[in-house]
Short mmCIF file of C-alpha atoms in Angstrom, two decimals:
data_model
loop_
_atom_site.label_atom_id
_atom_site.label_comp_id
_atom_site.label_asym_id
_atom_site.label_seq_id
_atom_site.Cartn_x
_atom_site.Cartn_y
_atom_site.Cartn_z
CA MET C 1 109.98 15.96 -47.25
CA GLY C 2 109.78 12.20 -47.67
CA ARG C 3 110.06 11.09 -44.06
CA ASP C 4 107.71 11.25 -41.10
CA VAL C 5 108.21 13.90 -38.45
CA PRO C 6 106.91 14.09 -34.88
CA VAL C 7 104.33 16.51 -33.60
CA VAL C 8 106.41 19.22 -31.96
CA VAL C 9 106.60 22.90 -31.05
CA PHE C 10 109.85 24.56 -32.14
CA SER C 11 111.82 26.84 -29.84
CA ARG C 12 114.30 29.57 -30.75
CA GLU C 13 117.05 27.21 -29.62
CA ASP C 14 115.76 24.53 -32.02
CA ARG C 15 116.05 26.96 -34.90
CA ARG C 16 119.53 28.11 -33.92
CA ASN C 17 120.78 24.53 -33.55
CA TYR C 18 119.24 23.55 -36.85
CA ARG C 19 120.84 26.46 -38.69
CA GLU C 20 124.24 25.48 -37.30
CA LYS C 21 123.68 21.85 -38.25
CA VAL C 22 122.57 22.71 -41.79
CA HIS C 23 125.71 24.81 -42.31
CA ARG C 24 127.82 21.93 -41.00
CA CYS C 25 126.09 19.57 -43.44
CA LEU C 26 126.78 22.02 -46.26
CA ASP C 27 130.49 22.14 -45.40
CA VAL C 28 130.66 18.34 -45.30
CA PHE C 29 128.79 18.11 -48.60
CA ALA C 30 131.37 20.41 -50.20
CA GLN C 31 134.15 18.17 -48.89
CA MET C 32 132.39 15.07 -50.21
CA LEU C 33 132.07 16.61 -53.65
CA ARG C 34 135.83 17.10 -53.66
CA GLU C 35 136.84 13.77 -52.16
CA SER C 36 134.12 11.08 -52.15
CA ARG C 37 133.19 8.54 -54.78
CA PHE C 38 129.55 8.87 -55.82
CA GLU C 39 127.49 6.20 -57.52
CA PHE C 40 126.48 7.58 -60.92
CA GLU C 41 125.67 7.34 -64.61
CA HIS C 42 123.26 4.42 -64.78
CA PRO C 43 120.55 4.55 -67.46
CA LEU C 44 117.82 4.07 -64.87
CA ALA C 45 114.33 5.57 -64.92
CA GLY C 46 112.76 6.20 -61.55
CA LEU C 47 109.17 7.43 -61.28
CA GLU C 48 106.81 8.80 -58.67
CA ILE C 49 103.18 9.14 -59.73
CA GLU C 50 100.57 10.97 -57.63
CA LEU C 51 96.92 10.01 -58.07
CA ASN C 52 93.51 11.21 -56.96
CA ILE C 53 90.87 9.11 -55.26
CA VAL C 54 87.27 9.59 -56.39
CA ASP C 55 83.96 7.96 -55.64
CA ALA C 56 81.58 6.36 -58.12
CA THR C 57 80.23 9.78 -59.16
CA GLY C 58 83.68 11.25 -59.88
CA GLU C 59 83.80 13.42 -56.76
CA ALA C 60 86.81 13.60 -54.41
CA ALA C 61 86.81 10.73 -51.91
CA MET C 62 88.69 11.33 -48.63
CA ARG C 63 89.71 7.69 -48.26
CA ASN C 64 93.46 7.38 -48.76
CA ALA C 65 94.01 5.53 -45.47
CA GLN C 66 91.39 2.92 -46.34
CA VAL C 67 92.57 2.60 -49.96
CA LEU C 68 96.21 2.21 -48.92
CA ALA C 69 95.25 -0.45 -46.39
CA ALA C 70 93.39 -2.31 -49.12
CA ILE C 71 96.29 -2.04 -51.59
CA ALA C 72 98.71 -3.24 -48.90
CA GLN C 73 101.87 -2.73 -50.97
CA PRO C 74 105.00 -0.91 -49.73
CA ASP C 75 105.45 1.06 -52.97
CA TRP C 76 102.21 3.00 -52.31
CA ALA C 77 102.11 5.90 -49.83
CA THR C 78 100.01 8.80 -48.61
CA GLU C 79 100.21 12.24 -50.15
CA LEU C 80 99.18 15.62 -48.78
CA GLY C 81 95.41 15.31 -49.14
CA GLN C 82 93.14 12.51 -48.00
CA PHE C 83 92.06 12.18 -51.66
CA ASN C 84 95.68 11.58 -52.82
CA ILE C 85 98.03 8.62 -52.88
CA GLU C 86 101.40 8.08 -54.54
CA ILE C 87 103.18 5.16 -56.16
CA ASN C 88 106.97 4.98 -56.12
CA VAL C 89 108.45 2.93 -58.96
CA GLU C 90 111.96 1.64 -58.36
CA PRO C 91 114.60 2.80 -60.88
CA GLN C 92 114.74 0.50 -63.88
CA ASP C 93 117.11 0.07 -66.83
CA LEU C 94 115.85 1.74 -70.01
CA ALA C 95 118.04 -0.26 -72.39
CA GLY C 96 116.50 -2.70 -74.83
CA ASP C 97 112.79 -2.97 -74.12
CA GLY C 98 113.22 -1.60 -70.59
CA ALA C 99 110.88 1.33 -71.27
CA LEU C 100 108.11 -1.08 -72.28
CA ARG C 101 108.73 -3.19 -69.20
CA LEU C 102 108.54 -0.05 -67.08
CA GLU C 103 105.20 0.85 -68.68
CA ALA C 104 103.87 -2.67 -68.14
CA ASP C 105 105.04 -2.61 -64.53
CA VAL C 106 103.24 0.67 -63.82
CA ARG C 107 100.07 -0.58 -65.54
CA SER C 108 100.14 -3.80 -63.50
CA ARG C 109 100.54 -1.91 -60.22
CA LEU C 110 97.83 0.58 -61.15
CA ASN C 111 95.42 -2.21 -62.14
CA HIS C 112 96.00 -3.96 -58.81
CA ALA C 113 95.53 -0.73 -56.89
CA GLU C 114 92.34 0.13 -58.80
CA GLU C 115 90.91 -3.30 -58.05
CA ARG C 116 91.66 -2.89 -54.35
CA ALA C 117 90.34 0.70 -54.33
CA ARG C 118 87.00 -0.54 -55.66
CA SER C 119 86.65 -2.65 -52.52
CA GLN C 120 86.53 0.71 -50.70
CA ASP C 121 83.98 2.18 -53.16
CA ALA C 122 86.71 4.31 -54.71
CA HIS C 123 88.57 4.73 -58.01
CA LEU C 124 92.03 6.05 -58.89
CA LEU C 125 92.59 8.90 -61.32
CA MET C 126 95.85 10.11 -62.94
CA ILE C 127 95.36 13.78 -63.81
CA GLY C 128 97.07 17.11 -63.12
CA ILE C 129 94.19 18.52 -61.03
CA LEU C 130 90.99 16.69 -60.10
CA PRO C 131 88.38 18.53 -62.25
CA THR C 132 85.47 17.98 -59.83
CA LEU C 133 87.33 19.38 -56.82
CA ARG C 134 85.41 22.18 -55.09
CA GLU C 135 86.60 24.75 -52.61
CA GLN C 136 84.55 23.11 -49.85
CA ASP C 137 86.56 19.90 -50.45
CA ILE C 138 89.75 21.70 -49.43
CA GLY C 139 90.56 22.57 -45.83
CA GLU C 140 92.82 21.63 -42.97
CA GLY C 141 90.51 18.74 -42.15
CA THR C 142 91.24 17.13 -45.53
CA LEU C 143 95.00 16.91 -44.92
CA SER C 144 96.31 13.37 -44.54
CA ALA C 145 96.75 12.10 -41.01
CA ASN C 146 100.56 11.95 -41.22
CA PRO C 147 101.91 14.49 -38.67
CA ARG C 148 104.42 15.92 -41.15
CA TYR C 149 101.63 17.49 -43.20
CA ARG C 150 100.03 19.14 -40.17
CA LEU C 151 103.40 20.43 -39.02
CA LEU C 152 104.29 21.76 -42.46
CA ASN C 153 100.90 23.47 -42.64
CA GLU C 154 101.45 25.14 -39.26
CA GLN C 155 104.94 26.35 -40.18
CA ILE C 156 103.96 27.79 -43.57
CA PHE C 157 101.11 29.77 -42.04
CA ALA C 158 103.26 30.88 -39.11
CA ALA C 159 105.75 32.23 -41.66
CA ARG C 160 103.02 33.96 -43.70
CA GLY C 161 101.01 35.34 -40.85
CA GLU C 162 97.89 35.45 -43.03
CA ASP C 163 95.71 33.32 -45.32
CA LEU C 164 96.91 32.18 -48.73
CA HIS C 165 95.73 34.26 -51.66
CA LEU C 166 95.06 32.19 -54.79
CA ALA C 167 94.68 34.38 -57.88
CA ILE C 168 94.95 32.83 -61.36
CA GLU C 169 93.95 34.67 -64.52
CA GLY C 170 93.30 32.40 -67.49
CA ALA C 171 90.38 31.59 -69.76
CA GLU C 172 88.37 32.38 -66.61
CA HIS C 173 89.45 33.98 -63.35
CA LEU C 174 90.00 32.55 -59.88
CA ASP C 175 90.43 34.82 -56.88
CA THR C 176 90.04 33.22 -53.46
CA HIS C 177 91.74 32.67 -50.12
CA ALA C 178 92.67 29.52 -48.20
CA ASP C 179 93.41 29.03 -44.52
CA SER C 180 95.51 25.88 -44.97
CA LEU C 181 98.04 24.20 -47.23
CA ALA C 182 95.31 21.88 -48.54
CA PRO C 183 94.98 23.51 -52.01
CA GLU C 184 98.44 22.13 -52.78
CA ALA C 185 96.90 18.66 -52.59
CA ALA C 186 95.02 19.47 -55.79
CA CYS C 187 98.36 19.28 -57.66
CA THR C 188 99.09 15.71 -58.75
CA SER C 189 102.24 15.13 -60.76
CA VAL C 190 104.74 12.68 -62.17
CA GLN C 191 108.30 13.06 -60.94
CA LEU C 192 111.15 11.67 -63.03
CA HIS C 193 114.50 10.85 -61.42
CA LEU C 194 117.86 10.69 -63.17
CA GLN C 195 121.03 9.69 -61.33
CA VAL C 196 124.12 11.64 -62.43
CA SER C 197 127.70 12.23 -61.36
CA PRO C 198 128.75 15.32 -59.37
CA GLU C 199 130.86 16.42 -62.34
CA THR C 200 127.95 16.39 -64.79
CA PHE C 201 125.16 17.42 -62.40
CA ALA C 202 125.20 21.10 -63.41
CA ALA C 203 124.94 20.25 -67.12
CA HIS C 204 121.99 17.92 -66.47
CA TRP C 205 120.18 20.41 -64.23
CA ASN C 206 120.69 23.26 -66.71
CA ALA C 207 119.42 21.06 -69.54
CA ALA C 208 116.35 20.06 -67.53
CA GLN C 209 115.58 23.71 -66.89
CA ALA C 210 115.95 24.53 -70.59
CA ILE C 211 113.39 21.90 -71.70
CA ALA C 212 110.86 22.40 -68.90
CA GLY C 213 108.63 24.60 -71.06
CA ALA C 214 108.50 22.08 -73.90
CA GLN C 215 107.74 19.26 -71.45
CA VAL C 216 104.76 21.12 -69.99
CA ALA C 217 103.45 22.34 -73.35
CA VAL C 218 103.12 18.83 -74.77
CA ALA C 219 101.92 17.19 -71.53
CA ALA C 220 99.48 19.80 -70.14
CA ASN C 221 96.65 18.10 -68.25
CA ALA C 222 95.23 20.49 -65.64
CA PRO C 223 92.86 23.08 -67.13
CA TYR C 224 90.31 23.22 -64.28
CA LEU C 225 90.44 24.29 -60.65
CA PHE C 226 87.42 24.80 -58.40
CA GLY C 227 85.10 24.66 -61.41
CA ARG C 228 86.91 27.33 -63.43
CA GLU C 229 88.78 26.90 -66.69
CA LEU C 230 92.15 28.55 -66.13
CA HIS C 231 95.52 27.58 -67.65
CA LYS C 232 96.30 24.50 -69.72
CA GLU C 233 98.53 23.40 -66.83
CA THR C 234 97.01 25.28 -63.89
CA ARG C 235 98.98 23.04 -61.53
CA ILE C 236 102.10 25.19 -62.07
CA ALA C 237 100.53 28.44 -60.85
CA LEU C 238 98.55 26.69 -58.12
CA PHE C 239 101.60 24.97 -56.67
CA GLU C 240 103.56 28.22 -56.72
CA GLN C 241 100.84 30.03 -54.78
CA ALA C 242 99.67 27.26 -52.45
CA THR C 243 103.07 26.83 -50.76
CA ASP C 244 104.07 30.51 -50.68
CA THR C 245 105.36 31.53 -47.25
CA ARG C 246 105.63 35.22 -48.26
CA PRO C 247 103.08 37.89 -47.45
CA ALA C 248 102.70 40.62 -50.08
CA GLU C 249 105.36 42.84 -48.51
CA LEU C 250 108.08 40.19 -48.76
CA LYS C 251 107.15 39.49 -52.38
CA THR C 252 107.60 43.20 -53.11
CA GLN C 253 111.03 43.08 -51.47
CA GLY C 254 112.10 40.29 -53.81
CA VAL C 255 112.20 37.44 -51.28
CA ARG C 256 112.42 34.16 -53.20
CA PRO C 257 109.37 31.85 -53.32
CA ARG C 258 109.67 28.29 -52.05
CA VAL C 259 108.28 26.96 -55.33
CA TRP C 260 111.09 28.24 -57.46
CA PHE C 261 112.39 27.94 -60.98
CA GLY C 262 115.66 29.52 -59.86
CA GLU C 263 117.43 32.59 -61.15
CA ARG C 264 120.63 31.44 -62.90
CA TRP C 265 122.39 28.62 -64.67
CA ILE C 266 124.61 26.72 -62.25
CA THR C 267 128.19 25.43 -62.37
CA SER C 268 127.88 22.82 -59.57
CA VAL C 269 125.21 20.97 -57.58
CA PHE C 270 126.67 22.80 -54.60
CA ASP C 271 125.22 26.04 -55.98
CA LEU C 272 121.67 24.79 -55.40
CA PHE C 273 122.19 23.55 -51.86
CA GLU C 274 124.08 26.74 -51.00
CA GLU C 275 121.15 28.81 -52.33
CA ASN C 276 118.77 26.74 -50.21
CA VAL C 277 120.74 27.49 -47.06
CA SER C 278 121.34 31.15 -47.92
CA TYR C 279 117.86 32.15 -49.06
CA PHE C 280 115.30 30.01 -47.22
CA PRO C 281 114.63 29.84 -43.46
CA ALA C 282 113.89 26.41 -42.06
CA LEU C 283 110.27 25.27 -41.98
CA LEU C 284 110.99 22.06 -40.05
CA PRO C 285 114.06 22.62 -37.82
CA LEU C 286 114.45 18.98 -36.74
CA CYS C 287 117.95 17.78 -35.86
CA GLU C 288 119.16 14.18 -36.00
CA GLU C 289 121.87 12.75 -33.76
CA GLU C 290 124.28 12.04 -36.61
CA ASP C 291 127.28 14.40 -36.75
CA PRO C 292 128.14 14.54 -40.47
CA ARG C 293 131.74 15.63 -39.90
CA THR C 294 132.42 12.78 -37.48
CA GLU C 295 130.83 10.27 -39.86
CA LEU C 296 133.05 11.39 -42.71
CA GLU C 297 136.21 11.47 -40.58
CA GLN C 298 135.53 7.89 -39.47
CA GLY C 299 135.19 6.65 -43.04
CA ARG C 300 131.40 6.43 -43.13
CA ILE C 301 129.05 8.23 -45.49
CA PRO C 302 126.85 10.82 -43.73
CA HIS C 303 123.18 11.07 -44.63
CA LEU C 304 123.16 14.88 -44.18
CA HIS C 305 119.71 14.64 -42.63
CA GLU C 306 119.20 18.34 -41.95
CA LEU C 307 120.38 19.45 -45.40
CA THR C 308 118.13 16.95 -47.19
CA LEU C 309 115.09 17.74 -45.01
CA HIS C 310 115.55 21.44 -45.74
CA ASN C 311 115.92 20.68 -49.45
CA GLY C 312 112.60 18.81 -49.30
CA THR C 313 110.78 21.99 -48.23
CA ILE C 314 112.06 23.99 -51.22
CA TYR C 315 110.06 23.02 -54.27
CA ARG C 316 112.28 23.62 -57.25
CA TRP C 317 110.80 22.45 -60.56
CA ASN C 318 114.05 20.56 -61.03
CA ARG C 319 115.22 19.60 -57.57
CA PRO C 320 118.66 18.29 -56.59
CA VAL C 321 118.53 15.10 -54.53
CA TYR C 322 121.32 13.70 -52.35
CA ALA C 323 120.78 10.17 -51.01
CA VAL C 324 122.76 7.28 -49.58
CA VAL C 325 121.92 3.73 -50.72
CA ASN C 326 123.81 0.73 -49.32
CA GLY C 327 126.43 3.04 -47.87
CA VAL C 328 127.15 4.78 -51.20
CA PRO C 329 126.12 8.41 -51.89
CA HIS C 330 124.51 9.47 -55.13
CA LEU C 331 122.98 12.54 -56.74
CA ARG C 332 119.78 12.77 -58.77
CA VAL C 333 117.95 15.40 -60.74
CA GLU C 334 114.27 15.20 -59.77
CA ASN C 335 112.16 16.56 -62.61
CA ARG C 336 108.86 17.85 -61.16
CA VAL C 337 107.14 19.81 -63.93
CA LEU C 338 104.91 17.08 -65.40
CA PRO C 339 101.27 16.42 -64.50
CA ALA C 340 100.03 12.90 -63.90
CA GLY C 341 98.22 11.06 -66.72
CA PRO C 342 96.26 10.87 -68.85
CA SER C 343 97.19 7.20 -69.47
CA VAL C 344 100.17 5.11 -68.47
CA SER C 345 101.26 5.13 -72.12
CA ASP C 346 101.22 8.95 -72.03
CA VAL C 347 103.29 8.94 -68.84
CA ALA C 348 105.78 6.54 -70.43
CA ALA C 349 105.97 8.73 -73.53
CA ASN C 350 106.61 11.86 -71.46
CA ALA C 351 109.36 10.01 -69.61
CA ALA C 352 110.96 8.77 -72.85
CA PHE C 353 110.91 12.31 -74.27
CA TYR C 354 112.64 13.65 -71.15
CA TYR C 355 115.22 10.89 -70.79
CA GLY C 356 116.08 11.02 -74.49
CA LEU C 357 116.72 14.76 -74.35
CA MET C 358 118.72 14.36 -71.15
CA ARG C 359 121.08 11.96 -72.92
CA MET C 360 121.86 14.62 -75.52
CA LEU C 361 121.68 18.19 -74.27
CA PRO C 362 124.06 17.88 -71.29
CA TYR C 363 126.80 16.61 -73.61
CA ASP C 364 126.59 19.20 -76.41
CA GLU C 365 129.88 20.87 -77.27
CA ARG C 366 128.05 24.19 -77.21
CA PRO C 367 125.56 23.80 -74.36
CA ILE C 368 122.04 25.10 -74.84
CA TRP C 369 122.33 27.20 -71.66
CA SER C 370 125.24 29.11 -73.21
CA GLN C 371 122.92 30.15 -76.05
CA MET C 372 119.81 31.29 -74.17
CA SER C 373 119.17 33.36 -71.08
CA PHE C 374 117.90 31.77 -67.90
CA ARG C 375 114.95 34.16 -68.05
CA ALA C 376 114.02 32.79 -71.48
CA ALA C 377 113.83 29.27 -70.02
CA GLU C 378 111.61 30.52 -67.19
CA ASP C 379 109.39 32.45 -69.61
CA ASN C 380 109.02 29.28 -71.68
CA LEU C 381 107.70 27.39 -68.65
CA THR C 382 105.26 30.19 -67.78
CA ALA C 383 103.93 30.40 -71.36
CA ALA C 384 103.66 26.61 -71.70
CA ALA C 385 101.74 26.30 -68.45
CA ARG C 386 99.26 28.93 -69.57
CA TYR C 387 98.79 28.04 -73.23
CA GLY C 388 100.01 24.43 -73.66
CA LEU C 389 100.76 23.59 -77.29
CA ASP C 390 99.43 27.03 -78.26
CA ALA C 391 102.39 28.64 -76.47
CA ARG C 392 105.23 30.25 -78.35
CA LEU C 393 108.58 29.15 -76.94
CA TYR C 394 112.09 30.50 -77.49
CA TRP C 395 114.86 28.20 -78.70
CA PRO C 396 118.32 29.14 -79.96
CA GLY C 397 118.55 28.98 -83.75
CA LEU C 398 114.77 29.07 -84.13
CA GLY C 399 113.77 32.14 -82.19
CA GLU C 400 110.24 32.23 -80.79
CA VAL C 401 108.15 29.49 -82.41
CA PRO C 402 104.97 27.52 -81.66
CA ALA C 403 105.63 24.81 -79.07
CA ALA C 404 104.56 22.04 -81.45
CA GLU C 405 106.99 23.28 -84.12
CA LEU C 406 109.89 23.34 -81.65
CA ILE C 407 109.12 19.81 -80.48
CA LEU C 408 108.60 18.35 -83.96
CA ARG C 409 111.50 20.06 -85.70
CA ARG C 410 114.16 20.07 -83.03
CA LEU C 411 113.42 18.15 -79.84
CA LEU C 412 111.85 14.89 -81.03
CA PRO C 413 114.75 14.03 -83.38
CA MET C 414 117.13 14.79 -80.51
CA ALA C 415 115.12 12.58 -78.12
CA HIS C 416 115.22 9.71 -80.66
CA GLU C 417 118.99 9.98 -80.85
CA GLY C 418 119.25 10.15 -77.06
CA LEU C 419 117.18 7.01 -76.54
CA ALA C 420 119.37 5.21 -79.05
CA LYS C 421 122.37 6.20 -76.95
CA TRP C 422 120.63 4.76 -73.89
CA GLY C 423 120.42 1.49 -75.84
CA VAL C 424 116.62 1.63 -76.17
CA HIS C 425 115.34 -0.54 -79.02
CA GLY C 426 114.34 1.54 -82.03
CA SER C 427 110.82 0.11 -82.13
CA VAL C 428 110.30 1.00 -78.48
CA ALA C 429 111.55 4.55 -78.97
CA ASP C 430 109.38 4.93 -82.08
CA ARG C 431 106.26 3.81 -80.25
CA LEU C 432 106.72 6.10 -77.25
CA LEU C 433 107.90 9.20 -79.08
CA SER C 434 105.14 8.77 -81.69
CA ILE C 435 102.73 9.52 -78.83
CA VAL C 436 104.44 12.87 -78.23
CA GLU C 437 104.43 13.48 -81.99
CA GLY C 438 100.73 12.61 -82.16
CA ARG C 439 99.86 15.25 -79.59
CA CYS C 440 101.80 17.87 -81.55
CA LEU C 441 100.15 16.95 -84.86
CA THR C 442 96.59 16.80 -83.49
CA GLY C 443 96.97 19.58 -80.91
CA ARG C 444 95.31 17.23 -78.42
CA THR C 445 96.82 17.08 -74.94
CA GLY C 446 94.99 15.96 -71.82
CA ALA C 447 94.07 19.58 -71.16
CA ASP C 448 92.70 20.05 -74.67
CA TRP C 449 90.60 16.87 -74.41
CA GLN C 450 89.19 17.87 -71.03
CA VAL C 451 88.16 21.33 -72.22
CA ARG C 452 86.52 20.03 -75.40
CA ARG C 453 84.51 17.40 -73.50
CA VAL C 454 83.40 19.81 -70.76
CA ARG C 455 82.33 22.48 -73.24
CA ALA C 456 80.32 19.92 -75.22
CA GLN C 457 78.66 18.56 -72.06
CA GLU C 458 77.96 22.05 -70.75
CA ARG C 459 76.21 23.04 -73.96
CA THR C 460 73.88 20.08 -73.38
CA THR C 461 73.31 20.37 -69.62
CA GLY C 462 74.01 24.03 -68.87
CA ASP C 463 75.68 22.88 -65.63
CA ARG C 464 79.46 23.24 -65.33
CA HIS C 465 79.91 20.89 -62.39
CA GLU C 466 77.79 18.18 -63.99
CA ALA C 467 79.86 18.58 -67.16
CA LEU C 468 83.07 18.24 -65.15
CA ARG C 469 81.74 15.18 -63.38
CA ALA C 470 80.67 13.47 -66.62
CA MET C 471 84.02 14.25 -68.22
CA THR C 472 85.88 12.87 -65.19
CA LEU C 473 84.02 9.55 -65.35
CA GLU C 474 84.69 9.25 -69.09
CA TYR C 475 88.35 10.14 -68.48
CA ILE C 476 88.69 7.31 -65.94
CA GLU C 477 87.30 4.79 -68.43
CA ARG C 478 89.67 5.95 -71.18
CA MET C 479 92.64 6.08 -68.80
CA HIS C 480 92.25 2.37 -68.10
CA THR C 481 92.28 1.46 -71.80
CA ASN C 482 95.87 2.79 -71.91
CA GLU C 483 95.12 4.44 -75.25
CA PRO C 484 97.16 7.68 -75.51
CA VAL C 485 95.14 10.86 -75.20
CA HIS C 486 95.72 12.15 -78.75
CA LEU C 487 93.60 9.18 -79.95
CA TRP C 488 90.70 9.87 -77.58
CA ASP C 489 87.50 10.99 -79.29
CA ALA C 490 87.00 14.71 -78.94
#
């Protein structure tokens, strides 16, 4: 979805033309996979981090246009809600002390942005869901001004034909309706990008799916939505429901959701794009002038605009990305399961954990996805989102075990070995992965810290929203110390 779109009304002819163009792109993509040389296999870490904007009291501040103007840097951009912005961090080499340099780079950019945000009476917050967000803060009027968000909102509700139903059963219960896409803006995440070859894409995607549950369990940071304590990582369920184009009848018929874990291990990146075209109608049927077949026949690399735009409206937790940079195509796995925050050091640790595992699992002689069912991987993600480190996760050779045990016994040693293969200095790997280990040993994730602080405040004040607000302000202070969350006072 990353590019701007015009304000437009789509005709039946637009949709027919777009479908034909998407199928043409898919055919050309298949030919490119057989014949073209893709850029690949660089140990580069690319990050996108979504943040919330709050005022001095910790409440949502609808000021992203003003804050972005004050920051005045091209790596910052709008997100869906007026209380969101996003930073895009260029891919960087992990080798040596690259992971530390990446962390320092993100901290420097965040410090600059926070300083500029204060000039607009605002503060930036890295967290899975803004705890102080209230239902009255969310509506069509809070969508960012960019026309693509309005158009996407119109198309999702045209497809549904009715309001969104948000129903999440957790420690407490949420049951409400929304008349716009705006609740999705409550979900703020970190997206990790890994560039891979066409030949190894399937192995990397399958591996990313297999570890998604463990990633979420140890990084959970979104326990509150609209004042209610729900899941440890409520963002997963919220995102699934807030972008659902299906009314109840289509769900009953088994129509796939647009926020989708998938339904099978794959053998090629083509499988995912083919599923996109086969299963999902276009939300934004916008055609570009480029003819992909002509481009390829004339020795140029097509951008496959329609195929990539369509892919951007299907929100897989691990999304395939096709892009062309300097005339050379490449493929990436975009890992989308992680919440933002709590600190930059926590974000760096989560990234190191992921990249370390992704240097090992795709290359196993006996792949992990040949030893566990796809459903088990999906169940792991669901359990981790609901229970965090208290979840029990399935792993071949261990069976169903507590998430912390799986991570400590099996995954952290593997991540250490993977980072060594990336060429990451041992001291750097030790520092970052010790943060993941610390969360497992203390049981303290961002979600756990939030819940403990809110419950303590609420016992004193008797007011849930005031407790959420006080916790949010304390969270912001601690976030800027860059101390990892497992060391925060409970």
